[in-house]
Short mmCIF file of C-alpha atoms in Angstrom, two decimals:
data_model
loop_
_atom_site.label_atom_id
_atom_site.label_comp_id
_atom_site.label_asym_id
_atom_site.label_seq_id
_atom_site.Cartn_x
_atom_site.Cartn_y
_atom_site.Cartn_z
CA MET A 98 0.00 0.00 0.00
CA PRO A 99 1.41 3.46 -0.92
CA LYS A 100 2.64 5.44 2.10
CA SER A 101 0.22 8.30 1.46
CA LEU A 102 -2.74 5.90 1.34
CA ALA A 103 -1.56 4.01 4.41
CA ALA A 104 -1.27 7.30 6.33
CA SER A 105 -4.76 8.31 5.21
CA VAL A 106 -6.28 5.00 6.37
CA GLU A 107 -4.36 5.11 9.65
CA GLY A 108 -5.61 8.61 10.43
CA SER A 109 -9.22 7.85 9.53
CA LYS A 110 -11.87 7.65 12.23
CA ALA A 111 -13.83 5.15 10.14
CA GLU A 112 -13.14 1.54 9.36
CA TYR A 113 -13.37 -0.06 5.94
CA VAL A 114 -14.84 -3.39 4.86
CA ARG A 115 -15.51 -5.25 1.65
CA LEU A 116 -19.06 -4.99 0.37
CA GLY A 117 -20.40 -8.53 0.54
CA LYS A 118 -18.39 -10.83 -1.72
CA SER A 119 -17.35 -8.02 -4.06
CA GLY A 120 -13.94 -6.41 -4.24
CA LEU A 121 -15.41 -2.99 -3.42
CA LYS A 122 -14.20 -1.47 -0.16
CA ILE A 123 -16.60 0.84 1.63
CA SER A 124 -16.54 2.92 4.80
CA VAL A 125 -18.42 2.04 7.98
CA PRO A 126 -20.89 3.65 8.05
CA VAL A 127 -22.00 4.75 4.58
CA PHE A 128 -23.24 8.35 4.32
CA GLY A 129 -26.87 8.20 3.13
CA THR A 130 -27.68 11.41 1.24
CA MET A 131 -31.47 11.30 1.09
CA SER A 132 -31.38 14.27 3.48
CA ILE A 133 -29.17 16.26 1.10
CA GLY A 134 -30.60 18.09 -1.88
CA ASP A 135 -33.52 20.52 -1.95
CA PRO A 136 -35.95 21.21 0.95
CA GLY A 137 -38.62 21.85 -1.67
CA TRP A 138 -38.78 18.07 -2.11
CA ILE A 139 -39.22 17.24 1.61
CA ASP A 140 -38.88 19.84 4.34
CA TRP A 141 -36.25 17.92 6.36
CA VAL A 142 -33.82 17.90 3.43
CA GLU A 143 -30.84 20.26 3.71
CA GLY A 144 -29.92 22.56 0.82
CA GLU A 145 -26.57 23.22 -0.80
CA GLU A 146 -25.23 25.72 1.76
CA LYS A 147 -25.24 23.18 4.60
CA SER A 148 -24.90 20.00 2.56
CA LEU A 149 -21.59 20.63 0.81
CA PRO A 150 -19.58 21.38 4.01
CA LEU A 151 -21.23 18.36 5.67
CA LEU A 152 -20.09 16.05 2.86
CA LYS A 153 -16.57 17.50 3.10
CA ALA A 154 -16.51 16.97 6.87
CA ALA A 155 -17.69 13.39 6.40
CA TYR A 156 -14.93 12.74 3.88
CA ASP A 157 -12.30 14.28 6.17
CA MET A 158 -13.51 12.00 8.99
CA GLY A 159 -13.12 8.92 6.80
CA LEU A 160 -16.65 8.45 5.45
CA ASN A 161 -15.68 8.14 1.81
CA THR A 162 -18.74 6.13 0.74
CA TRP A 163 -21.81 8.15 -0.24
CA ASP A 164 -25.18 6.63 -1.13
CA THR A 165 -27.67 8.61 -3.21
CA ALA A 166 -30.49 7.95 -5.71
CA ASN A 167 -31.94 9.50 -8.82
CA VAL A 168 -35.23 10.28 -7.06
CA TYR A 169 -33.71 11.95 -3.98
CA SER A 170 -34.76 15.59 -4.27
CA ASN A 171 -35.60 14.72 -7.88
CA GLY A 172 -31.94 14.59 -8.84
CA ALA A 173 -30.67 17.44 -6.66
CA SER A 174 -29.02 15.01 -4.21
CA GLU A 175 -26.90 13.53 -6.99
CA ILE A 176 -26.02 17.03 -8.19
CA LEU A 177 -24.77 18.05 -4.73
CA VAL A 178 -22.73 14.86 -4.34
CA GLY A 179 -21.02 15.66 -7.63
CA LYS A 180 -20.55 19.31 -6.64
CA ALA A 181 -18.88 18.31 -3.37
CA ILE A 182 -16.40 16.04 -5.14
CA LYS A 183 -15.58 18.82 -7.60
CA LYS A 184 -15.56 21.76 -5.17
CA TYR A 185 -13.26 20.11 -2.64
CA ASN A 186 -11.02 18.44 -5.24
CA ILE A 187 -11.70 14.98 -3.84
CA PRO A 188 -9.81 12.39 -5.94
CA ARG A 189 -12.33 10.21 -7.74
CA ASN A 190 -10.51 7.04 -6.72
CA LYS A 191 -10.82 7.98 -3.04
CA VAL A 192 -14.59 8.32 -2.90
CA VAL A 193 -17.09 5.50 -3.42
CA VAL A 194 -20.35 6.64 -5.03
CA LEU A 195 -23.50 4.52 -4.78
CA THR A 196 -26.71 5.49 -6.54
CA LYS A 197 -30.03 3.90 -7.42
CA CYS A 198 -32.56 3.89 -10.22
CA PHE A 199 -36.15 2.73 -10.80
CA GLY A 200 -38.35 5.57 -9.55
CA ALA A 201 -39.25 8.34 -11.97
CA VAL A 202 -37.62 11.72 -11.33
CA GLY A 203 -40.31 14.38 -10.99
CA GLU A 204 -40.05 17.49 -13.15
CA GLU A 205 -41.20 19.68 -10.26
CA MET A 206 -39.34 19.66 -6.94
CA GLY A 207 -42.47 19.17 -4.86
CA VAL A 208 -43.40 15.99 -6.74
CA ARG A 209 -42.00 12.76 -5.29
CA SER A 210 -41.40 9.59 -7.32
CA VAL A 211 -44.11 10.06 -9.92
CA MET A 212 -45.32 6.54 -10.70
CA PHE A 213 -48.08 6.86 -13.29
CA PRO A 214 -48.05 4.18 -16.05
CA LYS A 215 -45.95 6.27 -18.45
CA GLU A 216 -43.44 7.15 -15.73
CA ILE A 217 -43.30 3.55 -14.49
CA LYS A 218 -42.31 2.38 -17.97
CA ALA A 219 -39.68 5.11 -18.29
CA SER A 220 -38.31 4.41 -14.82
CA LYS A 221 -37.32 0.89 -15.91
CA ASP A 222 -35.05 2.23 -18.66
CA TYR A 223 -32.00 1.57 -16.50
CA VAL A 224 -29.42 2.53 -19.13
CA ASN A 225 -30.84 6.00 -19.75
CA ASN A 226 -31.56 6.51 -16.04
CA HIS A 227 -27.96 5.57 -15.26
CA ASP A 228 -26.65 7.99 -17.88
CA ALA A 229 -28.84 10.75 -16.43
CA SER A 230 -27.37 10.03 -12.98
CA LEU A 231 -23.83 10.25 -14.38
CA LYS A 232 -24.69 13.63 -15.90
CA ARG A 233 -26.05 14.98 -12.61
CA LEU A 234 -23.08 13.60 -10.67
CA GLU A 235 -20.63 14.86 -13.32
CA LEU A 236 -18.78 11.55 -13.09
CA ASP A 237 -17.51 9.05 -15.65
CA TYR A 238 -18.62 6.00 -13.70
CA ILE A 239 -20.58 4.89 -10.64
CA ASP A 240 -19.09 2.44 -8.13
CA LEU A 241 -22.37 0.71 -7.30
CA LEU A 242 -25.69 0.96 -9.11
CA GLN A 243 -28.67 -0.38 -7.18
CA ILE A 244 -32.21 -1.12 -8.31
CA HIS A 245 -34.25 0.92 -5.83
CA ARG A 246 -37.23 -1.44 -5.81
CA PHE A 247 -37.83 -5.03 -6.81
CA ASP A 248 -39.63 -5.10 -10.15
CA PRO A 249 -42.08 -8.02 -10.26
CA ASP A 250 -43.45 -7.06 -13.68
CA THR A 251 -40.26 -7.31 -15.73
CA PRO A 252 -38.54 -10.64 -16.46
CA HIS A 253 -35.43 -11.03 -14.31
CA GLU A 254 -33.39 -11.85 -17.42
CA GLU A 255 -34.31 -8.52 -18.99
CA THR A 256 -33.30 -6.59 -15.88
CA MET A 257 -29.98 -8.43 -15.56
CA GLU A 258 -29.22 -7.98 -19.26
CA ALA A 259 -29.69 -4.21 -18.95
CA LEU A 260 -27.36 -4.12 -15.94
CA HIS A 261 -24.83 -6.30 -17.78
CA ASP A 262 -24.87 -3.82 -20.68
CA LEU A 263 -23.96 -1.05 -18.23
CA ILE A 264 -21.02 -3.07 -16.92
CA LYS A 265 -19.74 -3.74 -20.44
CA SER A 266 -20.02 -0.03 -21.29
CA GLY A 267 -17.54 0.82 -18.51
CA LYS A 268 -19.94 3.11 -16.69
CA TRP A 269 -19.97 0.91 -13.60
CA ALA A 270 -17.02 -0.06 -11.42
CA PRO A 271 -16.84 -2.41 -8.80
CA LEU A 272 -31.63 2.46 11.49
CA PHE A 273 -35.30 1.67 11.85
CA ARG A 274 -35.97 5.34 10.86
CA GLY A 275 -34.02 6.56 13.88
CA HIS A 276 -36.33 4.99 16.46
CA LEU A 277 -33.49 2.99 18.00
CA ALA A 278 -31.24 6.03 18.34
CA ARG A 279 -33.24 7.98 20.93
CA PRO A 280 -35.74 7.40 23.76
CA LEU A 281 -39.43 7.15 22.91
CA SER A 282 -40.01 10.39 24.80
CA ASN A 283 -37.93 12.18 22.14
CA LEU A 284 -39.93 10.93 19.16
CA GLY A 285 -41.53 13.77 17.26
CA LYS A 286 -38.82 16.24 18.28
CA THR A 287 -37.09 15.87 14.92
CA THR A 288 -38.76 16.41 11.56
CA ARG A 289 -38.17 12.85 10.40
CA SER A 290 -39.67 11.37 13.57
CA ALA A 291 -42.84 13.45 13.36
CA PRO A 292 -46.11 11.54 13.96
CA GLU A 293 -46.75 10.90 10.26
CA ALA A 294 -43.36 9.17 10.06
CA ASP A 295 -44.17 6.83 12.94
CA LYS A 296 -46.90 4.80 11.27
CA GLY A 297 -46.37 1.13 11.96
CA LEU A 298 -44.70 1.60 15.36
CA THR A 299 -46.23 -1.26 17.35
CA GLU A 300 -46.31 -2.09 21.04
CA ALA A 301 -43.56 -4.64 20.40
CA ASP A 302 -41.46 -1.94 18.71
CA GLU A 303 -41.88 0.33 21.71
CA GLY A 304 -40.74 -2.52 23.93
CA ILE A 305 -37.61 -2.98 21.83
CA VAL A 306 -36.82 0.74 21.94
CA LYS A 307 -37.11 0.63 25.74
CA ARG A 308 -34.73 -2.32 25.86
CA VAL A 309 -32.25 -0.46 23.66
CA GLN A 310 -32.43 2.45 26.10
CA GLU A 311 -32.04 0.07 29.05
CA LEU A 312 -28.91 -1.53 27.56
CA ALA A 313 -27.47 1.87 26.65
CA ASP A 314 -27.91 3.09 30.23
CA LYS A 315 -26.39 -0.10 31.60
CA LYS A 316 -23.32 0.08 29.34
CA GLY A 317 -22.91 3.86 29.44
CA TRP A 318 -23.46 4.08 25.69
CA LYS A 319 -25.67 6.17 23.47
CA MET A 320 -28.74 4.34 22.20
CA SER A 321 -27.47 4.69 18.64
CA HIS A 322 -24.37 2.72 19.62
CA VAL A 323 -26.49 -0.20 20.83
CA ALA A 324 -28.39 -0.17 17.53
CA LEU A 325 -25.19 0.08 15.49
CA ALA A 326 -23.45 -2.65 17.48
CA TRP A 327 -26.36 -4.94 16.60
CA ILE A 328 -26.61 -4.02 12.93
CA ASN A 329 -22.87 -3.84 12.17
CA LYS A 330 -22.68 -7.56 12.85
CA ARG A 331 -25.33 -8.27 10.22
CA VAL A 332 -24.48 -6.07 7.23
CA SER A 333 -21.32 -4.90 5.52
CA SER A 334 -22.04 -1.30 6.47
CA PRO A 335 -25.20 0.56 7.58
CA ILE A 336 -26.37 3.50 5.49
CA ILE A 337 -27.00 6.45 7.80
CA GLY A 338 -28.34 9.90 7.00
CA PHE A 339 -26.62 12.76 8.81
CA SER A 340 -27.68 16.34 9.51
CA SER A 341 -24.61 17.50 11.45
CA VAL A 342 -20.94 16.77 12.10
CA GLU A 343 -21.89 15.81 15.66
CA ARG A 344 -24.11 13.00 14.34
CA ILE A 345 -21.28 11.74 12.14
CA GLN A 346 -18.95 11.67 15.12
CA GLU A 347 -21.57 9.86 17.19
CA ALA A 348 -21.82 7.11 14.57
CA LEU A 349 -18.04 6.81 14.32
CA ASP A 350 -17.76 6.51 18.10
CA ALA A 351 -19.63 3.19 17.84
CA ARG A 352 -16.54 1.66 16.23
CA GLY A 353 -15.37 -1.44 18.08
CA LYS A 354 -18.44 -1.71 20.30
CA THR A 355 -20.09 -5.13 20.45
CA LEU A 356 -22.95 -6.82 22.26
CA THR A 357 -22.90 -10.18 24.00
CA ASP A 358 -25.04 -13.02 22.67
CA GLU A 359 -27.32 -12.58 25.67
CA GLU A 360 -27.74 -8.86 25.00
CA GLU A 361 -28.56 -9.50 21.35
CA LYS A 362 -31.15 -12.10 22.30
CA TYR A 363 -32.65 -9.67 24.82
CA LEU A 364 -33.12 -7.09 22.05
CA GLU A 365 -34.51 -9.55 19.53
CA GLU A 366 -37.00 -11.60 21.55
CA LEU A 367 -39.80 -9.03 21.32
CA TYR A 368 -39.51 -8.62 17.55
CA ALA A 369 -42.56 -9.45 15.43
CA PRO A 370 -42.30 -9.70 11.59
CA LYS A 371 -43.92 -6.88 9.61
CA ASN A 372 -45.24 -6.29 6.14
CA ILE A 373 -42.89 -4.54 3.75
CA ILE A 374 -43.34 -0.76 3.79
CA GLY A 375 -42.39 1.47 0.86
CA HIS A 376 -39.20 0.33 -0.88
CA SER A 377 -37.73 -1.59 2.07
#
């Protein structure tokens, strides 16, 4: 490993893992940029003035993996990710860009994921959607392209062939909505945890949140660290949306924290399976 790269990794506050069985290395956590773009799309989204410095701070702290999507702020999120890379002269080979396609990008900022028949058909044109994302990002390639929703109406072979065409073209290179990060008494105090965002929160869920708080108090941790200690064991890297440098630091401070088998079982025993909501 080059000395400059070794020094950069050594000084990072984040850790890095391989994404599944791929050769792609990503940061832990991944910066989810749904909250970056244009507040005209959703009122809890941050605009350019706050978003660009936040992305730079994340990069400086070691979070070099950024996850966005074509529909986030109807393309504005991708635009700001590209602007940050360009404005702060971030080397392309030192940032990992993840984006998604499937939903239709609304022509007006206040319109979210227009899914009328015509738009549904257009949203499945993965090649053109991918090219549109590249244009907004001002990049030559994307490190990971994800299909935002499972498409039951298109033959799997057709979907995979379209993705394979993107690979051959060289344009691709290889927390429960925050409920587990704060006490129940704090729900509704942030825009994203407002009452309309809490639909589906069951009595069992409330019991789990209370157990997360109980374990956090017992261990002297933040609740988010209990949640991250549980999830980090089960995925390559969690995708987390951030609104401040303090939240980034809080997530990074969970590094190295683990739960015992008994503690994990204590958290899990109240869980009851749920129906899929949205694009989960």
